[in-house]
PDB file of C-alpha atoms in Angstrom:
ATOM      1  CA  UNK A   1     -42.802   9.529 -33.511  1.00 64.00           C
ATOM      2  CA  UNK A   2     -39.834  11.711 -33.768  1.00 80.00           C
ATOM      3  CA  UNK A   3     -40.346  14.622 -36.393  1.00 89.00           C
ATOM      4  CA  UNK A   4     -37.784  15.566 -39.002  1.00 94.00           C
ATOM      5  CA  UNK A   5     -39.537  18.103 -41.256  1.00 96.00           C
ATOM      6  CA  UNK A   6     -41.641  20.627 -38.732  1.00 96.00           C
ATOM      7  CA  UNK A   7     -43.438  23.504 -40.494  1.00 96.00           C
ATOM      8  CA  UNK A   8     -44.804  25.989 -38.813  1.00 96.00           C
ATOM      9  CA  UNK A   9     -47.105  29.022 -39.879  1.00 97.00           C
ATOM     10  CA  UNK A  10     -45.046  29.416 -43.477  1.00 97.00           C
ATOM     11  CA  UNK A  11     -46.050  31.850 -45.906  1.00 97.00           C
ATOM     12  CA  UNK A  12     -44.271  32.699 -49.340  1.00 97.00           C
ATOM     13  CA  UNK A  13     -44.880  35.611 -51.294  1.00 97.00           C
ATOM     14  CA  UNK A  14     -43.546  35.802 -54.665  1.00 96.00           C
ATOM     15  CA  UNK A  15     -43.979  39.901 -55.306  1.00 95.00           C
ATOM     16  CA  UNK A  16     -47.527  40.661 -53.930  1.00 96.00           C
ATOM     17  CA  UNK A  17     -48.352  36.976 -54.955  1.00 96.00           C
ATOM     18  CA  UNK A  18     -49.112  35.479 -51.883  1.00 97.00           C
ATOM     19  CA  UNK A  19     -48.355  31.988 -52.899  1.00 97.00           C
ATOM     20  CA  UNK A  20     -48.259  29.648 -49.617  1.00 97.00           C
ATOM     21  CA  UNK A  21     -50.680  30.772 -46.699  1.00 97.00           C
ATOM     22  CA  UNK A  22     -49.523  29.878 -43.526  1.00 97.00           C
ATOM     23  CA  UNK A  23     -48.719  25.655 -43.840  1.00 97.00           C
ATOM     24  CA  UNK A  24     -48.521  23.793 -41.165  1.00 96.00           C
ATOM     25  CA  UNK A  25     -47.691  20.035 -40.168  1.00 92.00           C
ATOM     26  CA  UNK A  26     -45.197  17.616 -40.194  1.00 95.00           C
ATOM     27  CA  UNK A  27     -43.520  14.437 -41.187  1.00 97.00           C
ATOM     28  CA  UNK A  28     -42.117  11.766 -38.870  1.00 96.00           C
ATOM     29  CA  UNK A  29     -38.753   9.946 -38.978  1.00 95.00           C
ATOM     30  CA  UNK A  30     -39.990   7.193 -41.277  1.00 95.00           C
ATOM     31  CA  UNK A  31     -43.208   8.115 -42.496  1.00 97.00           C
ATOM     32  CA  UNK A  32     -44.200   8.842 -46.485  1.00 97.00           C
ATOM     33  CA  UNK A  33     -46.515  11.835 -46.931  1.00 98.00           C
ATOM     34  CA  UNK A  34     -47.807  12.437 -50.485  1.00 97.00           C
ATOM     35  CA  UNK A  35     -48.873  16.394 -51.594  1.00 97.00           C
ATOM     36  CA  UNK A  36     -51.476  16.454 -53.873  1.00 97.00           C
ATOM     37  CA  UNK A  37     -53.375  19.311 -55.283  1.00 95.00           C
ATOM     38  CA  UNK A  38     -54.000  21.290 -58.805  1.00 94.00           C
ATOM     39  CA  UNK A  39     -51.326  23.185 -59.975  1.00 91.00           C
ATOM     40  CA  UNK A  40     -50.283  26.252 -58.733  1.00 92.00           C
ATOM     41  CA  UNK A  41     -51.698  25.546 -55.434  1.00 95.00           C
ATOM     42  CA  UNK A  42     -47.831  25.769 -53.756  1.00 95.00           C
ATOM     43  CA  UNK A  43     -47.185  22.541 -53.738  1.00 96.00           C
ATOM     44  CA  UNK A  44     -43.403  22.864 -55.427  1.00 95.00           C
ATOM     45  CA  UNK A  45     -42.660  26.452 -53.552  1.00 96.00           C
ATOM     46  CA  UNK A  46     -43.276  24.314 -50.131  1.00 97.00           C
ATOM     47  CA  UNK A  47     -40.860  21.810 -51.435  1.00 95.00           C
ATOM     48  CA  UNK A  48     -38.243  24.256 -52.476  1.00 94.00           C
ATOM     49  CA  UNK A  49     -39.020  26.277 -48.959  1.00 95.00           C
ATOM     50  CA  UNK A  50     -38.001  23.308 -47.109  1.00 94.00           C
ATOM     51  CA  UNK A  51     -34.404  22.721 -48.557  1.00 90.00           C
ATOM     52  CA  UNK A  52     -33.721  26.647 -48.655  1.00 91.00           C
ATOM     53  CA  UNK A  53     -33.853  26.648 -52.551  1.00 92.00           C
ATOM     54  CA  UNK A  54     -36.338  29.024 -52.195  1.00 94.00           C
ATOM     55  CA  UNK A  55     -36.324  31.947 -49.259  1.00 93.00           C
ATOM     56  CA  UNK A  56     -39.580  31.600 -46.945  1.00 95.00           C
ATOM     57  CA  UNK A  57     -41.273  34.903 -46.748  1.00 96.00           C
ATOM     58  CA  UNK A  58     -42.243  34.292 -42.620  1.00 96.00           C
ATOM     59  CA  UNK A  59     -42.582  31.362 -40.436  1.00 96.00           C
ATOM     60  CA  UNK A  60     -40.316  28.686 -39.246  1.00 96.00           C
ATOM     61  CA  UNK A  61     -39.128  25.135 -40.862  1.00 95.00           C
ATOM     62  CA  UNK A  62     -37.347  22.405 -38.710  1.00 94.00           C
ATOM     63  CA  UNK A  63     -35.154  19.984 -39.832  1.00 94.00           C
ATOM     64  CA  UNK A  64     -34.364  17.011 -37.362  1.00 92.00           C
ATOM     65  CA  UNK A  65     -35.205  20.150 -34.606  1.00 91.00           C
ATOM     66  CA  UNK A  66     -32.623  22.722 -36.148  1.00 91.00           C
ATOM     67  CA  UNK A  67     -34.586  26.001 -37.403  1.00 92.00           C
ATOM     68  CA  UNK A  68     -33.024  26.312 -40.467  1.00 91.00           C
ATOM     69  CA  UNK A  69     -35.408  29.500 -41.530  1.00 91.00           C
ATOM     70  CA  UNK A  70     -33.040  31.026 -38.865  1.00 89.00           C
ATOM     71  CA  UNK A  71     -30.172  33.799 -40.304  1.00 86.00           C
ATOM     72  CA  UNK A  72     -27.695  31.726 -38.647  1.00 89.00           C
ATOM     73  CA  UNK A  73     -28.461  28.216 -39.864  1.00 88.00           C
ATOM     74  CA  UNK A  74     -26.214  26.168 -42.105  1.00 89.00           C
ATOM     75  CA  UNK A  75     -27.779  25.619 -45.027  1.00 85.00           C
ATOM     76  CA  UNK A  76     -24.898  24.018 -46.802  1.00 84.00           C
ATOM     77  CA  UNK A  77     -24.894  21.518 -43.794  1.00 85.00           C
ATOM     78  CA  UNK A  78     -28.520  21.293 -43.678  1.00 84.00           C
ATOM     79  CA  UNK A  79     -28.511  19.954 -47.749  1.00 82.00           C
ATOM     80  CA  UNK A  80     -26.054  17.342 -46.944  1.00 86.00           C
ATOM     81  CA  UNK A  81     -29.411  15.787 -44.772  1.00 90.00           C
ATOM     82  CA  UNK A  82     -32.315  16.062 -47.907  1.00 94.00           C
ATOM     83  CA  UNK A  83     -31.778  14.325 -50.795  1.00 94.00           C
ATOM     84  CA  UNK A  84     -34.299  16.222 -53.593  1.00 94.00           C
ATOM     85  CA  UNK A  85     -35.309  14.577 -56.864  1.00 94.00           C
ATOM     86  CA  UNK A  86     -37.103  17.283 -59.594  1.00 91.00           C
ATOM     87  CA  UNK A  87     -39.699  17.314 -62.477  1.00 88.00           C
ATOM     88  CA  UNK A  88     -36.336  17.731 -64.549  1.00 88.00           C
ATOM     89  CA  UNK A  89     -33.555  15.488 -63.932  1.00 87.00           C
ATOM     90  CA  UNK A  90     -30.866  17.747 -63.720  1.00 89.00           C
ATOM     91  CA  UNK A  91     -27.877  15.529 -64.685  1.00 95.00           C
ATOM     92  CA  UNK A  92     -24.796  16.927 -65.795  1.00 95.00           C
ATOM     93  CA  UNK A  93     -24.568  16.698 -69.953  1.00 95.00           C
ATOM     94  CA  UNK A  94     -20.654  16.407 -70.210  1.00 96.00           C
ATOM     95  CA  UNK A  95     -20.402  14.043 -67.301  1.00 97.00           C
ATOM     96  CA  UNK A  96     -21.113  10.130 -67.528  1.00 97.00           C
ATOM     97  CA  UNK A  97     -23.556   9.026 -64.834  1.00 98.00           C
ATOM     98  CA  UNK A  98     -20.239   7.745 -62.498  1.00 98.00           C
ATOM     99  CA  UNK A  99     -19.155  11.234 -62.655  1.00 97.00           C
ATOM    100  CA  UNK A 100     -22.304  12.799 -62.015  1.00 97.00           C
ATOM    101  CA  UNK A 101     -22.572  10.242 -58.591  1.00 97.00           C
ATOM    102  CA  UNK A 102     -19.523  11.161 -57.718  1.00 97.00           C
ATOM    103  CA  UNK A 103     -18.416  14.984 -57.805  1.00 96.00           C
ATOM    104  CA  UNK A 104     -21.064  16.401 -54.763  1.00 93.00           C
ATOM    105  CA  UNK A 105     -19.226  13.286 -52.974  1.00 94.00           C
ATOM    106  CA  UNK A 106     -15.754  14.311 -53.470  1.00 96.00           C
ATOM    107  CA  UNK A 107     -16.121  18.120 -53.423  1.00 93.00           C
ATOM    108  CA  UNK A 108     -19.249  18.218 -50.592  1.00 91.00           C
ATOM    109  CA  UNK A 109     -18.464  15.149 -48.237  1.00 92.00           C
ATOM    110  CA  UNK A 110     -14.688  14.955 -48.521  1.00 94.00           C
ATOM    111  CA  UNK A 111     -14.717  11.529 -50.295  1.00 95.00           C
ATOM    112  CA  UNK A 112     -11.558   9.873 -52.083  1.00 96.00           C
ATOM    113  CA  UNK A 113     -12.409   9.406 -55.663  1.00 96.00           C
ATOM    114  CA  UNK A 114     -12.456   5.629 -54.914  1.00 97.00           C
ATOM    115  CA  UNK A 115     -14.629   5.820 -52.161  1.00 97.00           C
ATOM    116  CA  UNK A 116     -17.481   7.979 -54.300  1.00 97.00           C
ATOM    117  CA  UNK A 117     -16.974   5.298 -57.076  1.00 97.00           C
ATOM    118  CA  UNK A 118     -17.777   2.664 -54.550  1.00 98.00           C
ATOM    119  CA  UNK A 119     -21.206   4.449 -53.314  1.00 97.00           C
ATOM    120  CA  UNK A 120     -22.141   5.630 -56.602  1.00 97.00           C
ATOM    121  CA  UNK A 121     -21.983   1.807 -58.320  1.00 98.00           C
ATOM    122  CA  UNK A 122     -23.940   0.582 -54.838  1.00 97.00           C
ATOM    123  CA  UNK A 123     -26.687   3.478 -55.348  1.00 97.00           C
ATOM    124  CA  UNK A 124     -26.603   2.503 -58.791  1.00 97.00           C
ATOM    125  CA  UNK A 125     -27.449  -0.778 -58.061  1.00 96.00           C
ATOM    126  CA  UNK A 126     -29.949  -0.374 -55.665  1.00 95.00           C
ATOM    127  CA  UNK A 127     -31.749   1.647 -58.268  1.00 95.00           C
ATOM    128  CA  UNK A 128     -31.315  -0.977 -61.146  1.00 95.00           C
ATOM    129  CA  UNK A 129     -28.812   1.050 -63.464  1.00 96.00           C
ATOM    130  CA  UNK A 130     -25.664  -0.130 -62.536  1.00 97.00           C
ATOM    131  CA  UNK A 131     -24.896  -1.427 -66.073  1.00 97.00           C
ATOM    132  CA  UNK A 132     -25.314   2.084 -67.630  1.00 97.00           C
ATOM    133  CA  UNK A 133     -22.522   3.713 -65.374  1.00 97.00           C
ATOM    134  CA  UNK A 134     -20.203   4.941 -68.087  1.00 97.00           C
ATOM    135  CA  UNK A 135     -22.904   6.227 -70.337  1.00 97.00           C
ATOM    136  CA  UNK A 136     -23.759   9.547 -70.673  1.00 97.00           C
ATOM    137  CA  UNK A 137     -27.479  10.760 -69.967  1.00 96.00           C
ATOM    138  CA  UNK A 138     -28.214  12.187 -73.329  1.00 95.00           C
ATOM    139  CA  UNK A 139     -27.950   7.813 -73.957  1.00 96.00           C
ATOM    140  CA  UNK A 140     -30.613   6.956 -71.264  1.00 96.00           C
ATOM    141  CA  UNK A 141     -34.529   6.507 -71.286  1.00 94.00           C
ATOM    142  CA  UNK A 142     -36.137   9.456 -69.582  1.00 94.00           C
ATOM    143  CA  UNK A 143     -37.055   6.438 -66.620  1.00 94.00           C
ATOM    144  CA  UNK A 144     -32.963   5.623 -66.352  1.00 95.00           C
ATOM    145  CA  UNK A 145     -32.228   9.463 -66.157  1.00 95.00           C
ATOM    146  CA  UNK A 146     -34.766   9.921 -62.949  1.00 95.00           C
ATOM    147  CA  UNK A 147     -33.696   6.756 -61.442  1.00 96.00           C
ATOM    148  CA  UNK A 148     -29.630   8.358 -62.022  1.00 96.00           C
ATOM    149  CA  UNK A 149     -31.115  11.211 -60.431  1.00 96.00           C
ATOM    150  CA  UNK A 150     -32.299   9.347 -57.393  1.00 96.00           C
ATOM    151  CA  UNK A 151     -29.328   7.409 -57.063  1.00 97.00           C
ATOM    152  CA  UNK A 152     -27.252  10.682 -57.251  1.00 96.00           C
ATOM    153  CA  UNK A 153     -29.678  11.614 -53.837  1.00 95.00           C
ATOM    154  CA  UNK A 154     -29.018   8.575 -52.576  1.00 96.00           C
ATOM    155  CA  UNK A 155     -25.249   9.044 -52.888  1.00 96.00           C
ATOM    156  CA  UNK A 156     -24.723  12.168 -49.684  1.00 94.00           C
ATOM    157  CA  UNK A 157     -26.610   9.680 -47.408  1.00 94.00           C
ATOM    158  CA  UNK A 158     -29.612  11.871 -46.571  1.00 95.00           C
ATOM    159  CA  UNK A 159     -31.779  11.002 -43.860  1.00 95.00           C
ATOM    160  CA  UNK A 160     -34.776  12.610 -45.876  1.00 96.00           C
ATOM    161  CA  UNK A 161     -36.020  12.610 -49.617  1.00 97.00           C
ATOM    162  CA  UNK A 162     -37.848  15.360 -51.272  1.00 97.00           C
ATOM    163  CA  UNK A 163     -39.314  14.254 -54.672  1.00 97.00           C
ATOM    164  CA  UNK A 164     -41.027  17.194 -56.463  1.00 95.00           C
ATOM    165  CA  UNK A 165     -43.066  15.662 -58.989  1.00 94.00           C
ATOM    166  CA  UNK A 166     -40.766  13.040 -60.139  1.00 93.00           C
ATOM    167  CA  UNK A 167     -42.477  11.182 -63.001  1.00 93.00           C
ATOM    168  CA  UNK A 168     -44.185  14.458 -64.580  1.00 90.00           C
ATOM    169  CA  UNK A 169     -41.629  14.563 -67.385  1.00 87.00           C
ATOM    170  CA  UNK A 170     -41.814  10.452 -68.043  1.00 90.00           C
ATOM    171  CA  UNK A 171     -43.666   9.162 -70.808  1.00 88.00           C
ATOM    172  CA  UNK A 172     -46.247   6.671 -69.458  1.00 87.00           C
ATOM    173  CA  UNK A 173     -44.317   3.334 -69.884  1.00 87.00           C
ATOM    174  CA  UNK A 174     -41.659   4.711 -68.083  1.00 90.00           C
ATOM    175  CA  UNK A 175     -43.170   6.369 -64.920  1.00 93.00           C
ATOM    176  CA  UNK A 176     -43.659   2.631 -63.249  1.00 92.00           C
ATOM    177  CA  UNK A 177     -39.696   2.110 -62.990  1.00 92.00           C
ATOM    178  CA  UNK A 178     -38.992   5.221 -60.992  1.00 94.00           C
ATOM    179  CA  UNK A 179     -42.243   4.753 -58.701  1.00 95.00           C
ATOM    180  CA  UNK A 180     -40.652   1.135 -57.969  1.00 94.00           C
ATOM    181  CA  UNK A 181     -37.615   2.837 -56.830  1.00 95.00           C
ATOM    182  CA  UNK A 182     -39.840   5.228 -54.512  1.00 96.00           C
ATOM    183  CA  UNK A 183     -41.736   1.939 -53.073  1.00 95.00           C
ATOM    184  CA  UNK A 184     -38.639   0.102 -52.638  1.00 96.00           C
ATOM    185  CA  UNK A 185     -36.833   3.197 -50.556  1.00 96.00           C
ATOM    186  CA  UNK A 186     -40.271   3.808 -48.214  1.00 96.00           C
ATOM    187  CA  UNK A 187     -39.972  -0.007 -47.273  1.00 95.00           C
ATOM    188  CA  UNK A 188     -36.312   0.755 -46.700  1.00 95.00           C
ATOM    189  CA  UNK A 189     -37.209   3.034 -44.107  1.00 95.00           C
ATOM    190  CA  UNK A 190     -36.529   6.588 -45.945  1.00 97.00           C
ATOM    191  CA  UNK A 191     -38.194   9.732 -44.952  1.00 97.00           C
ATOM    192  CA  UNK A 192     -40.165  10.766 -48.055  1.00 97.00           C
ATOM    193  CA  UNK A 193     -42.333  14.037 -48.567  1.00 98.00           C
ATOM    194  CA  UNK A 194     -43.564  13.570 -52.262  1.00 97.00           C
ATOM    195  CA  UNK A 195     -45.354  15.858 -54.514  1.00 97.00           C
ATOM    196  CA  UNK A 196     -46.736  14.079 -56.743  1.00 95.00           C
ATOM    197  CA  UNK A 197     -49.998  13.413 -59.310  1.00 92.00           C
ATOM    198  CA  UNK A 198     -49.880   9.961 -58.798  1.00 92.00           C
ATOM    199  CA  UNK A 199     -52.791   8.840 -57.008  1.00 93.00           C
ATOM    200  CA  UNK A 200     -52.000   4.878 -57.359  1.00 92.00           C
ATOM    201  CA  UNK A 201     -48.558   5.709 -55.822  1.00 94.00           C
ATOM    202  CA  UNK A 202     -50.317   8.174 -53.045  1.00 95.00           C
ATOM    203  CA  UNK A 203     -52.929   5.544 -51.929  1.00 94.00           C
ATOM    204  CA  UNK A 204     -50.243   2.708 -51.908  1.00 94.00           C
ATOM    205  CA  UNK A 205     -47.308   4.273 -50.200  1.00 95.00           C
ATOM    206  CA  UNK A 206     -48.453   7.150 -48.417  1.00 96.00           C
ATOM    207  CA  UNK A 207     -48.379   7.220 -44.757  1.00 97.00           C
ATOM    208  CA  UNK A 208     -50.473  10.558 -44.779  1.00 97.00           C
ATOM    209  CA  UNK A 209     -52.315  12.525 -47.672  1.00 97.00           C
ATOM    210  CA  UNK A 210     -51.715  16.328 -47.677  1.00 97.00           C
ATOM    211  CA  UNK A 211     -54.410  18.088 -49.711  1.00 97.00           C
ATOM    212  CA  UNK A 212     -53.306  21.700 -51.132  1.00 97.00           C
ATOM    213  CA  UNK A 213     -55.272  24.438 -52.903  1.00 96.00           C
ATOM    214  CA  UNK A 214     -54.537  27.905 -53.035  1.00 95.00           C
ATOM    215  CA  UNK A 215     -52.062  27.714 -50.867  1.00 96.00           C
ATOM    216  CA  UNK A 216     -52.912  26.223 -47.631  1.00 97.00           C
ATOM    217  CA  UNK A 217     -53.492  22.572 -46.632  1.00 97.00           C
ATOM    218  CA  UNK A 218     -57.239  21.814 -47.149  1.00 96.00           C
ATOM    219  CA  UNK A 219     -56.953  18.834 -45.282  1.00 95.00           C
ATOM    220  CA  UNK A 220     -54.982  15.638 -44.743  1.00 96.00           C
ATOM    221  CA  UNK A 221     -54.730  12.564 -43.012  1.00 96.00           C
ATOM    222  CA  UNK A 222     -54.774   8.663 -44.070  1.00 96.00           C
ATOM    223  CA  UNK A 223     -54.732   8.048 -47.755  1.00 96.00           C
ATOM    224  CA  UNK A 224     -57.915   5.505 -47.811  1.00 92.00           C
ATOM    225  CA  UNK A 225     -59.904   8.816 -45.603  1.00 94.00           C
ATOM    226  CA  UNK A 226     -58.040  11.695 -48.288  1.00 95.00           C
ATOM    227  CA  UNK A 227     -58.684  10.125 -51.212  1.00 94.00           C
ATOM    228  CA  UNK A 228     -61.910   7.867 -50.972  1.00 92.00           C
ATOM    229  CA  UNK A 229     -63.521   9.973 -48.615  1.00 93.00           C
ATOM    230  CA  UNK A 230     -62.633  13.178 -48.669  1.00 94.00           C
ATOM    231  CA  UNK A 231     -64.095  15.791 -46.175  1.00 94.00           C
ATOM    232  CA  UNK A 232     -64.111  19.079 -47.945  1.00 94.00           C
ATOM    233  CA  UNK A 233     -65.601  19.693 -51.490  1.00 95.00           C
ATOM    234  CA  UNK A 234     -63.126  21.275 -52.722  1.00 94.00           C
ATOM    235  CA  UNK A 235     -60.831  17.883 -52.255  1.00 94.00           C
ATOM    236  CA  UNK A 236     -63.952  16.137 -53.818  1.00 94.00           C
ATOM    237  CA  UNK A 237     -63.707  18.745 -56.601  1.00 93.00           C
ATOM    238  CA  UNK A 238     -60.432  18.105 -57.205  1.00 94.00           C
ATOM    239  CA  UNK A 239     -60.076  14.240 -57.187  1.00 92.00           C
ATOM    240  CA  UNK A 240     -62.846  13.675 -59.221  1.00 90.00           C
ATOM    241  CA  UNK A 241     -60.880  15.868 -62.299  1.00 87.00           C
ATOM    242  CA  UNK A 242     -58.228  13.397 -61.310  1.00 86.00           C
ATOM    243  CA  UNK A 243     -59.511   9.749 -61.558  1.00 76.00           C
ATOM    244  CA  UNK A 244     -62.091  11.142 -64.453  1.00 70.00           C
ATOM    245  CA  UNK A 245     -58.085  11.664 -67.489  1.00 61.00           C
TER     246      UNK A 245
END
């Protein structure tokens, strides 16, 4: 398998917070890999450090081969490639959910405003909120506002989707619409690395199971070995405080 997201050795320090301690792995053109771990084990800051939102402190990060830790990489060009969904939706307030699809089209990729209409109502679609297109988000369900959100992604053609906790903010009813969306783009074919709490999801989904604590990768490997039978106490520890809420 081809890899698209390469990390090598990465470490982040936040002041003289050493907050990620050397990561390593990878995920494969194709292939779903889940992040789970307790919070504030790094899990979000290796997210963000893999986009460029957030500035790695040392190592190196490849993207489709292309060292984009380097001082010379284009990061602008590099974001047109990874679509990234948050905890918080981060729609636009004053825009309807067409115009919200549609602006990174016209002012990033170049698109006519017809053209970004037409991808934005097919994304919209695909997501199962085409009839809310001229609505604004303070009018949609928390569920709706993610799955804008993800269509939004969808919309700059990535060949990769970061989702950093995407149903954390979703009351409980609603968290099962946006995880259909995620199960419906993995059988599409998408790239995914996913942060996530959901175990369900993980087990289901997941290609690979990366287990985080304190800033490194405890261990990972197939979901039904990660999350059943876990090799290390600590991911034992940890998934037992899970399935026990």
């Amino acid at each position: 398998m081809t890899a698209v997201i390469e990390i090598r050795d990465l470490h982040k320090y936040f002041g003289p917070l050493e907050v990620l301690k050397g990561i390593d792995f990878q995920v494969d053109e194709r292939e779903v890999v889940c992040v789970i771990g307790p919070s504030g084990s790094g899990k979000s800051t290796l997210l963000r450090c893999v986009n460029r939102l957030e500035e790695p402190t040392s190592g190196t990060i490849l993207i489709e081969g292309e060292d984009i830790t380097d001082e010379d990489a284009d990061v602008d060009a590099l974001r047109t490639k990874i679509g990234m969904v948050f905890q918080q939706f981060n729609l636009f307030p004053h825009l309807t959910v067409l115009n919200n699809l549609t602006i990174a089209q016209t002012k990033v990729l170049g698109r006519t405003k017809e053209e970004a209409e037409q991808v934005a109502r097919e994304m919209l679609d695909r997501v199962g909120v085409l009839e809310k297109v001229h609505e604004y988000p303070i009018r949609l369900s928390g569920g709706q506002q993610q799955r804008v959100a993800i269509a939004r992604a969808l919309c700059m053609n990535p060949d990769m989707m970061l989702f950093d906790e995407p149903t954390s903010s979703l009351d409980p009813e609603l968290v099962g619409e946006v995880l259909n969306v995620m199960r419906d783009l993995a059988s599409d074919g998408m790239t995914m690395l996913v942060v996530t709490h959901e175990m369900t999801f993980a087990e289901e989904v997941a290609d690979r199971v990366v287990f985080m604590d304190e800033g490194v990768v405890v261990e990972e490997g197939p979901p039904a070995q990660v999350l059943t039978q876990p090799r290390t106490e600590r991911a034992r520890r940890f998934l037992r405080m899970v399935l026990e809420k």
